[in-house]
mmCIF file of C-alpha atoms and ligand atoms in Angstrom:
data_model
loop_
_atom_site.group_PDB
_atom_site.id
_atom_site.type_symbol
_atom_site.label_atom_id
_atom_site.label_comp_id
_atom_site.label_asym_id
_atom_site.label_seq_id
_atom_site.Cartn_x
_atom_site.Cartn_y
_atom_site.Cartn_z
ATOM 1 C CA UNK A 66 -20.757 8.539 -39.356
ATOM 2 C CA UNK A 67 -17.144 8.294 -38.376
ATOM 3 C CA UNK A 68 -14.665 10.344 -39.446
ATOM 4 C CA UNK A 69 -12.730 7.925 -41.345
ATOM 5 C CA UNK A 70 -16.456 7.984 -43.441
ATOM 6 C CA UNK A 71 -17.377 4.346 -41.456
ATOM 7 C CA UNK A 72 -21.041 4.046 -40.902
ATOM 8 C CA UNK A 73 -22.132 2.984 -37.477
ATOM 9 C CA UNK A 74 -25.109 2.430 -34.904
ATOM 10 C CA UNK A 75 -25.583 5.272 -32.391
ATOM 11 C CA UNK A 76 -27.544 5.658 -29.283
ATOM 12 C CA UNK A 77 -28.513 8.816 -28.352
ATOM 13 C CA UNK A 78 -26.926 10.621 -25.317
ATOM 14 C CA UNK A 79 -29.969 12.333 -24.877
ATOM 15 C CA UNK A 80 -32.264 9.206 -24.231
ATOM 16 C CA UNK A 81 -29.683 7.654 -21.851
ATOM 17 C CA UNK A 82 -29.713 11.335 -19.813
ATOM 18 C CA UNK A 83 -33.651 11.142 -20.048
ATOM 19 C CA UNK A 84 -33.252 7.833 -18.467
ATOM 20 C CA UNK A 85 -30.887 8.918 -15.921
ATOM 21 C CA UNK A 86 -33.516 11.667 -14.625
ATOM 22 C CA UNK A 87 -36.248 9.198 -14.764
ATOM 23 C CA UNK A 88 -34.592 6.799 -12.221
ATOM 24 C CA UNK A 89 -32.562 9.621 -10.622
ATOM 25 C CA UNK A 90 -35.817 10.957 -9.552
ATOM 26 C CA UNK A 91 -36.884 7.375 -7.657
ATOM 27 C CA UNK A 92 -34.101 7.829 -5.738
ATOM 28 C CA UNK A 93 -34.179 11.383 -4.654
ATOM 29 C CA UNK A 94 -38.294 10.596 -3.684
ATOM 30 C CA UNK A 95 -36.697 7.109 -1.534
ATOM 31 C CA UNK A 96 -34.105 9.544 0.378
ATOM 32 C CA UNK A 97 -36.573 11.973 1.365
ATOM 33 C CA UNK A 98 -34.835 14.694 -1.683
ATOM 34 C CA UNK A 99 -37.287 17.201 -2.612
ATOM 35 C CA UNK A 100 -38.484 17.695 -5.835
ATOM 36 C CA UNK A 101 -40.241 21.034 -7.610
ATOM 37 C CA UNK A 102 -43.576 20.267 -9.075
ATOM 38 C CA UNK A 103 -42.709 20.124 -12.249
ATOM 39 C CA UNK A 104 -40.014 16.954 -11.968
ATOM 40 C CA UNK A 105 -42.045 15.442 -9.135
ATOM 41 C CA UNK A 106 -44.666 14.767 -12.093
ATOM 42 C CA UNK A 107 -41.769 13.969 -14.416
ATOM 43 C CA UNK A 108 -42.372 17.189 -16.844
ATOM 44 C CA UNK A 109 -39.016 16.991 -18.267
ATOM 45 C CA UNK A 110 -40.149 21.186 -18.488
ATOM 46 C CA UNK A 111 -38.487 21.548 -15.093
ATOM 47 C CA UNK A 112 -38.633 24.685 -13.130
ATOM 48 C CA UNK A 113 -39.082 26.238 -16.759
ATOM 49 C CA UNK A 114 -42.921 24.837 -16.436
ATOM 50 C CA UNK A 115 -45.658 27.309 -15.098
ATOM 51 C CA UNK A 116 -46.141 27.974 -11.791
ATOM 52 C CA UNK A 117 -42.335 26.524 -10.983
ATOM 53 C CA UNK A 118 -39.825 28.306 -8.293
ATOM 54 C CA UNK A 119 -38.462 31.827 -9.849
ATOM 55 C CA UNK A 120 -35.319 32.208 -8.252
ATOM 56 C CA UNK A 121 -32.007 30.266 -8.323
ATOM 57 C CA UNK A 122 -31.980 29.701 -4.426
ATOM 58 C CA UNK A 123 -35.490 28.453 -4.165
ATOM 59 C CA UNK A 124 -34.965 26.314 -7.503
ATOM 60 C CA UNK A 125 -31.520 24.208 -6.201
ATOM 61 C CA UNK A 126 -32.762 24.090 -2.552
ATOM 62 C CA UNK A 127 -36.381 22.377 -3.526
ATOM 63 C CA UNK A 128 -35.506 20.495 -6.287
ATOM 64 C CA UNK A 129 -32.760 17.291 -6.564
ATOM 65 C CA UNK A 130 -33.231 16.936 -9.898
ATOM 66 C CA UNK A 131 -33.101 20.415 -11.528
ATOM 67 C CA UNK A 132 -29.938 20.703 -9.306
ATOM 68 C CA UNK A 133 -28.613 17.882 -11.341
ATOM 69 C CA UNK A 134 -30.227 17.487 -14.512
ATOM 70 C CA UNK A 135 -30.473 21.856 -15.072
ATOM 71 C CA UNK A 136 -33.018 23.922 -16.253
ATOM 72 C CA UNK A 137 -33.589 27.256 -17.967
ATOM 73 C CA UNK A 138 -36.039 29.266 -17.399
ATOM 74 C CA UNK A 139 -36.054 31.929 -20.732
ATOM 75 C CA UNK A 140 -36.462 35.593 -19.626
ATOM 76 C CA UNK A 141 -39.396 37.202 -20.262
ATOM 77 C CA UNK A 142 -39.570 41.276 -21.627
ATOM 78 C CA UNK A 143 -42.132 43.231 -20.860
ATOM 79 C CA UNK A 144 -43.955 43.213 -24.366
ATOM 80 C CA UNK A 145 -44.901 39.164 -23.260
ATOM 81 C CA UNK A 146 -48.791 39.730 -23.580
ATOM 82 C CA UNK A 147 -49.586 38.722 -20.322
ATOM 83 C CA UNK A 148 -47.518 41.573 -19.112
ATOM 84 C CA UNK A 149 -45.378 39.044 -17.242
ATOM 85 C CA UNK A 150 -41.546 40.319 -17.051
ATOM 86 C CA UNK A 151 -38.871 37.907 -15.701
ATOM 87 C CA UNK A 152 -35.236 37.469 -15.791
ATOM 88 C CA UNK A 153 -33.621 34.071 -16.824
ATOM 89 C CA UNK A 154 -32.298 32.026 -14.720
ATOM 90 C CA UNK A 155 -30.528 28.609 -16.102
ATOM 91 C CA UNK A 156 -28.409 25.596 -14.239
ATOM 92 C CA UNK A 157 -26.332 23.094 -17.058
ATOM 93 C CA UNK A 158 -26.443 19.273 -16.479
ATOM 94 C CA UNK A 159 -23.924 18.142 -13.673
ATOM 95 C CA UNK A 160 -24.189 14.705 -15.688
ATOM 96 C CA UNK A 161 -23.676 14.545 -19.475
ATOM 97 C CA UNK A 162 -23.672 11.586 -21.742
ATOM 98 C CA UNK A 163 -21.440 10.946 -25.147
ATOM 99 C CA UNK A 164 -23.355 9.130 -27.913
ATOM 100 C CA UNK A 165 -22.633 5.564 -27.611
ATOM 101 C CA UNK A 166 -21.031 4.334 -30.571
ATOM 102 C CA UNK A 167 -20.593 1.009 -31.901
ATOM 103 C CA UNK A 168 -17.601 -0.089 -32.788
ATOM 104 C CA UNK A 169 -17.676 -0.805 -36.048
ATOM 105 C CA UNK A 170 -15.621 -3.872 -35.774
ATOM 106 C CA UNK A 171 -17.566 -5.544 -33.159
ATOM 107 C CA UNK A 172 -21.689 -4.362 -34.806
ATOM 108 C CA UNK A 173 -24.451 -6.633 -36.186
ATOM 109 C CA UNK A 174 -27.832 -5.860 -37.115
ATOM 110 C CA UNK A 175 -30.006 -8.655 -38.794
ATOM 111 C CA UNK A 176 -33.872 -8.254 -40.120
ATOM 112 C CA UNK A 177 -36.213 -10.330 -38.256
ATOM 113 C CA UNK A 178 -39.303 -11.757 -39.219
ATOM 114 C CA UNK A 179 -42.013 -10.689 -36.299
ATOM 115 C CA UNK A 180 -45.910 -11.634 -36.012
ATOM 116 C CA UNK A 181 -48.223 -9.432 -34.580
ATOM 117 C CA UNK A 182 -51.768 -11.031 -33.953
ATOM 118 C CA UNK A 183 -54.672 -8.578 -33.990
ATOM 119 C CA UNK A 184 -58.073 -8.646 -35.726
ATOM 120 C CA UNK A 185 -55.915 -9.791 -39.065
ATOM 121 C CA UNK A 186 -52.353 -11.220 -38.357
ATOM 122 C CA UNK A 187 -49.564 -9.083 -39.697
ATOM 123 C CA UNK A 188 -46.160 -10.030 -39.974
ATOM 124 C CA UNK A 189 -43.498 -7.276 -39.979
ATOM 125 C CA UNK A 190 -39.496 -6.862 -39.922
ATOM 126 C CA UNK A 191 -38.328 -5.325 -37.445
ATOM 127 C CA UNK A 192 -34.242 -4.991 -36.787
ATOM 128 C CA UNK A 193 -32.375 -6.972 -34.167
ATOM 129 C CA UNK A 194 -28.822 -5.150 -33.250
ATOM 130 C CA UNK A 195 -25.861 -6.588 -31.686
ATOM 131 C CA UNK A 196 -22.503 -4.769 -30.799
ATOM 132 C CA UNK A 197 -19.989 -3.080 -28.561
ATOM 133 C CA UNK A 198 -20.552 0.170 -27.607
ATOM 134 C CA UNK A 199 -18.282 3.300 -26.508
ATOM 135 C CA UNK A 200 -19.686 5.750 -24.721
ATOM 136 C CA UNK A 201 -18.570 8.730 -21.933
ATOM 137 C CA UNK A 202 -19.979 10.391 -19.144
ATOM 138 C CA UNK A 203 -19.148 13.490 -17.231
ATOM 139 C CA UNK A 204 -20.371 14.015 -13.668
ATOM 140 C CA UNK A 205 -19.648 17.125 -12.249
ATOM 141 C CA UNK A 206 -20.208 15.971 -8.488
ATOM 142 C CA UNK A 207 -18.412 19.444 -6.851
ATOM 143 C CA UNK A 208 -21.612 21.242 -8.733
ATOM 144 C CA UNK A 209 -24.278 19.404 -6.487
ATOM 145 C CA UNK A 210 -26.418 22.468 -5.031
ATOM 146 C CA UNK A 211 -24.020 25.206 -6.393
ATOM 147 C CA UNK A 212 -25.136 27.688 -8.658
ATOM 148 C CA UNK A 213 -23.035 27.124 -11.482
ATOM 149 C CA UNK A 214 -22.643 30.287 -13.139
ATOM 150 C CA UNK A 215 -21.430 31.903 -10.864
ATOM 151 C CA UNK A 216 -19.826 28.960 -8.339
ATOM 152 C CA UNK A 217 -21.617 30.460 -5.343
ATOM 153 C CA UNK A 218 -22.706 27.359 -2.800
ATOM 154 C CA UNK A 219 -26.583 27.420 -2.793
ATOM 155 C CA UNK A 220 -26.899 24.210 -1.027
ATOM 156 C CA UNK A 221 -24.529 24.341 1.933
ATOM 157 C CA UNK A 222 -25.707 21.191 4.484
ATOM 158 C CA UNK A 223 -23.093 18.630 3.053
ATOM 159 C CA UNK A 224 -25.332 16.176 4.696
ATOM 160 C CA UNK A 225 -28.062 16.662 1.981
ATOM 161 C CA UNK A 226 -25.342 17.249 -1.139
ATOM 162 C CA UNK A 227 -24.154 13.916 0.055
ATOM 163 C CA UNK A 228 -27.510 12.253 -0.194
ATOM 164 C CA UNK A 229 -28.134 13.859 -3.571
ATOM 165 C CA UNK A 230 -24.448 12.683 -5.002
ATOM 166 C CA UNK A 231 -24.776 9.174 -3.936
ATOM 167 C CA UNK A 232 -28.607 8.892 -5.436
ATOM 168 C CA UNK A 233 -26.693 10.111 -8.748
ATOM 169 C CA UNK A 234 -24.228 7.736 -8.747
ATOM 170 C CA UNK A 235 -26.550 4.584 -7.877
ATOM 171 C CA UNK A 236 -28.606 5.529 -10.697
ATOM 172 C CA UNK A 237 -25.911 5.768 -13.280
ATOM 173 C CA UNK A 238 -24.293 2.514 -12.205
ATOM 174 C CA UNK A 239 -28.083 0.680 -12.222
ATOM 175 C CA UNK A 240 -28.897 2.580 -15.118
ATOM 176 C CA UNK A 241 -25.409 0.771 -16.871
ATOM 177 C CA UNK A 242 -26.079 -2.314 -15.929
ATOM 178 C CA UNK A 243 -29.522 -2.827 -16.528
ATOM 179 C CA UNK A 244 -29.966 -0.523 -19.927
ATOM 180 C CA UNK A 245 -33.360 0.427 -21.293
ATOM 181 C CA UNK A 246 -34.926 1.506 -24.850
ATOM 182 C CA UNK A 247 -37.388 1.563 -27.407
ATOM 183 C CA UNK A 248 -39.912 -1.783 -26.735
ATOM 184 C CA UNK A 249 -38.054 -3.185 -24.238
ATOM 185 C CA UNK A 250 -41.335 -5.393 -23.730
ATOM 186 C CA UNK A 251 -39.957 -8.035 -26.070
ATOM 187 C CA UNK A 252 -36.835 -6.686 -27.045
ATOM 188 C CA UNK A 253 -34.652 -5.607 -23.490
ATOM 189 C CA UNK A 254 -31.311 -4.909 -24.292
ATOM 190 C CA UNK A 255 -28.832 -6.629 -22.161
ATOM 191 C CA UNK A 256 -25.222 -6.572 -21.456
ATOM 192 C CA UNK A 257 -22.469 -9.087 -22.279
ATOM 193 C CA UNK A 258 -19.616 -7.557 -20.651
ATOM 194 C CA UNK A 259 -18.646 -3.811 -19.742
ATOM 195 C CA UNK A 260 -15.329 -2.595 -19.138
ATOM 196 C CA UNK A 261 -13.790 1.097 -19.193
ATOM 197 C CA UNK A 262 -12.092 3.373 -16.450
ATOM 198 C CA UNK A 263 -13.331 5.788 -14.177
ATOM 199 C CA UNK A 264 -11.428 8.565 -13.796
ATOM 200 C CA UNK A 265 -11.542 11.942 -11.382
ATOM 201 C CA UNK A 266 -10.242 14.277 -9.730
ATOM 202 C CA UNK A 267 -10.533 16.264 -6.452
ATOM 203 C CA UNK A 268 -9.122 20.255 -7.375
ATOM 204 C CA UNK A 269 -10.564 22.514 -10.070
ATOM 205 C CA UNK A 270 -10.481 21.634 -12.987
ATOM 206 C CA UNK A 271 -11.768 18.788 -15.560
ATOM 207 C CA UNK A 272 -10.981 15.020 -15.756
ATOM 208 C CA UNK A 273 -9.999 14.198 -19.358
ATOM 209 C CA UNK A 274 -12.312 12.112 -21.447
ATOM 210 C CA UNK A 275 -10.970 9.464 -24.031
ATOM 211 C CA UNK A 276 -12.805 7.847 -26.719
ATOM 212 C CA UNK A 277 -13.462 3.785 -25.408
ATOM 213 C CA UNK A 278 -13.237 3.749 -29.390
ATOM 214 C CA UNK A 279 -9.343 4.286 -29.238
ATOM 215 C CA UNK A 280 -7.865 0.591 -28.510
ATOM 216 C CA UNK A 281 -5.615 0.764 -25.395
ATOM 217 C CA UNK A 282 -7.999 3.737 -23.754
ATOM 218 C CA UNK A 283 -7.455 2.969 -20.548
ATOM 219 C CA UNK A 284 -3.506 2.725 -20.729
ATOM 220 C CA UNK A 285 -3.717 5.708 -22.075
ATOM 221 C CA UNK A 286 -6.367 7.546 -19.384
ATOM 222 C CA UNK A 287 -3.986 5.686 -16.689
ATOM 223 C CA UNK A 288 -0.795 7.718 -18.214
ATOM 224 C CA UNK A 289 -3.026 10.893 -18.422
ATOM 225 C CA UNK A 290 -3.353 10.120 -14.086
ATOM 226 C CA UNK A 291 -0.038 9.522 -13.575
ATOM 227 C CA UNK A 292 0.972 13.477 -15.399
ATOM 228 C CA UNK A 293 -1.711 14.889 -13.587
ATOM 229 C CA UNK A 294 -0.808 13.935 -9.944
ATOM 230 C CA UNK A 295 -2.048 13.004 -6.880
ATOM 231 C CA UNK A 296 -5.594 14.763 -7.051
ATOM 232 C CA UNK A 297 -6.033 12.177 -9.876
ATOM 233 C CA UNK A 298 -7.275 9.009 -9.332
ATOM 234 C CA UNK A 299 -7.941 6.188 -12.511
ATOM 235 C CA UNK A 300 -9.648 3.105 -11.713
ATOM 236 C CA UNK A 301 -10.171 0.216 -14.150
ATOM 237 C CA UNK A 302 -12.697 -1.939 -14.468
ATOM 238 C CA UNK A 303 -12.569 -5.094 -16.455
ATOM 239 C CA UNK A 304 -16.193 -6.724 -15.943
ATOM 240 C CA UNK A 305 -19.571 -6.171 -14.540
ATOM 241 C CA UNK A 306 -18.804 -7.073 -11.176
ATOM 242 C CA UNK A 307 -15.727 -4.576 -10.842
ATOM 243 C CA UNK A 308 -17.590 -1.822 -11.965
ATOM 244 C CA UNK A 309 -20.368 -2.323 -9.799
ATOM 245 C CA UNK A 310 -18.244 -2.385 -6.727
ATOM 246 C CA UNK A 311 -16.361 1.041 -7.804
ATOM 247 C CA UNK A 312 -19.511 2.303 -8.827
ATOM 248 C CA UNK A 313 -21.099 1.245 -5.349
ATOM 249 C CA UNK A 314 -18.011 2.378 -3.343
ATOM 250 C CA UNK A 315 -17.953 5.867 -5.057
ATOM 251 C CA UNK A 316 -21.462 6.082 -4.262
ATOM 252 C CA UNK A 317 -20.784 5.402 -0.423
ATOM 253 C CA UNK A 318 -17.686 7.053 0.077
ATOM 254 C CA UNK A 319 -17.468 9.930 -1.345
ATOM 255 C CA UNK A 320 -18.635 12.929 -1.898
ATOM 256 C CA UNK A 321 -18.695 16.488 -3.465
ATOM 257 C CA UNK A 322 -16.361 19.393 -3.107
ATOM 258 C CA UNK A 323 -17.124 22.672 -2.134
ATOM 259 C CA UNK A 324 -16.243 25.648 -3.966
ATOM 260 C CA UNK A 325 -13.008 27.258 -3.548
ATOM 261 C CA UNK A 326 -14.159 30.467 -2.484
ATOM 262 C CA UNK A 327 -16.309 28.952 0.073
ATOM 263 C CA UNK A 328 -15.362 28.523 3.682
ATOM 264 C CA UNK A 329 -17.128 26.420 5.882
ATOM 265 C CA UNK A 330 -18.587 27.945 8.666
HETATM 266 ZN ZN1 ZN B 155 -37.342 20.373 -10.661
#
């Protein structure tokens, strides 16, 4: 529900972040990034699973995708029946996904008369949607093999925080352009078109986010770029192609900050 009380379609952030792990995790395997034992068998537990890594430094050094996608681990008291006493330990998502919303202007969804053949034929409805969709993500790509509670580098061979940022990025962009749901045996969703900005920046701080819902949104993320400087940069993409070539070119040339308080050696 909109604000303005408009009903619309929404697709969950949390299946498209599910999604990103899933092919997040073929990448880190292809590029030699290690993973804990609990995401290299896709337990979406992470190191909170049994018999996981129990420490902060062995958690982000042996596992690409509980660097990225976080974990918590819950602390454990003593009164725990198996005597078993631990402290928590926890890592938030570097990469977070907005609903995707349909614009309620541009949304269709039509009943559709479906046969299934079995041992008696059945014949079902089942709904067919069709729409534009607005969604955001935040990628916080200085936070690759950092501990971020506290900012304190963990991971401090830029070589392999590289490796890890640019297998994040390729999955988001494939990810975008070739989207995946519910039955996507006979009913794959597919794109018509995809346009938006990508925005960032290189000091502390946040990039601002903008609803794609707001007409003129990237106008209006381009203004944000110009007040906030030179350690903002706002690309715009208008089609598929465009934003695969950003996407690909962030992927290969660039990659994450270090924290401020830390001084390469
Ligand atoms: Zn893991």
């Amino acid at each position: 529900l909109l604000a303005d009380g408009t009903e619309t379609d929404a697709l969950s952030g949390d299946i498209f972040k599910q999604h990103h792990a899933s092919l997040v995790s073929g990448y880190f395997e292809a590029n030699n990034v290690p993973l804990c034992l609990a995401c290299s068998k896709r337990n979406v537990l992470r190191s909170a699973a049994p018999g996981s890594y129990s420490n902060m430094t062995d958690i982000l050094l042996n596992c690409g995708l509980c660097d990225t996608h976080g974990f918590m681990v819950t602390t454990k008291n003593k009164s725990d029946e198996n005597g078993e006493k631990r402290e928590g330990i926890a890592k938030h998502s570097l990469i977070e996904f907005s609903m995707a919303l349909a614009d309620p202007k541009y949304f269709a969804e039509s009943a559709q008369l479906h046969t299934r053949t079995g041992e008696s034929q059945m014949i079902m409805t089942i709904s067919g949607r069709s729409g534009e969709y607005a969604m955001c993500v935040r990628y916080t790509a200085a936070g690759v093999g950092v501990d971020t509670q506290t900012w304190k580098i963990i991971l401090k061979d830029q070589s392999k925080r590289i490796i890890r940022h640019k297998s994040i990025l390729l999955a988001l962009r494939d990810q975008l352009l070739s989207p995946t749901g519910a039955m996507t045996t006979w009913q794959l969703p597919h794109l018509a078109g995809l346009s938006g900005s990508i925005i960032y920046i290189e000091q502390v701080g946040r990039a601002p986010i903008f609803s794609p819902l707001q007409s003129g949104f990237q106008d209006t993320l381009e203004k944000l770029g110009k007040i906030l400087g030179d350690q903002c940069t706002v690309y715009r993409f208008e089609n598929i192609v465009e934003f695969t070539e950003l996407m690909t070119m962030l992927a290969n040339e660039t990659e994450p900050s270090y924290p401020s308080t830390y001084k390469e050696m």
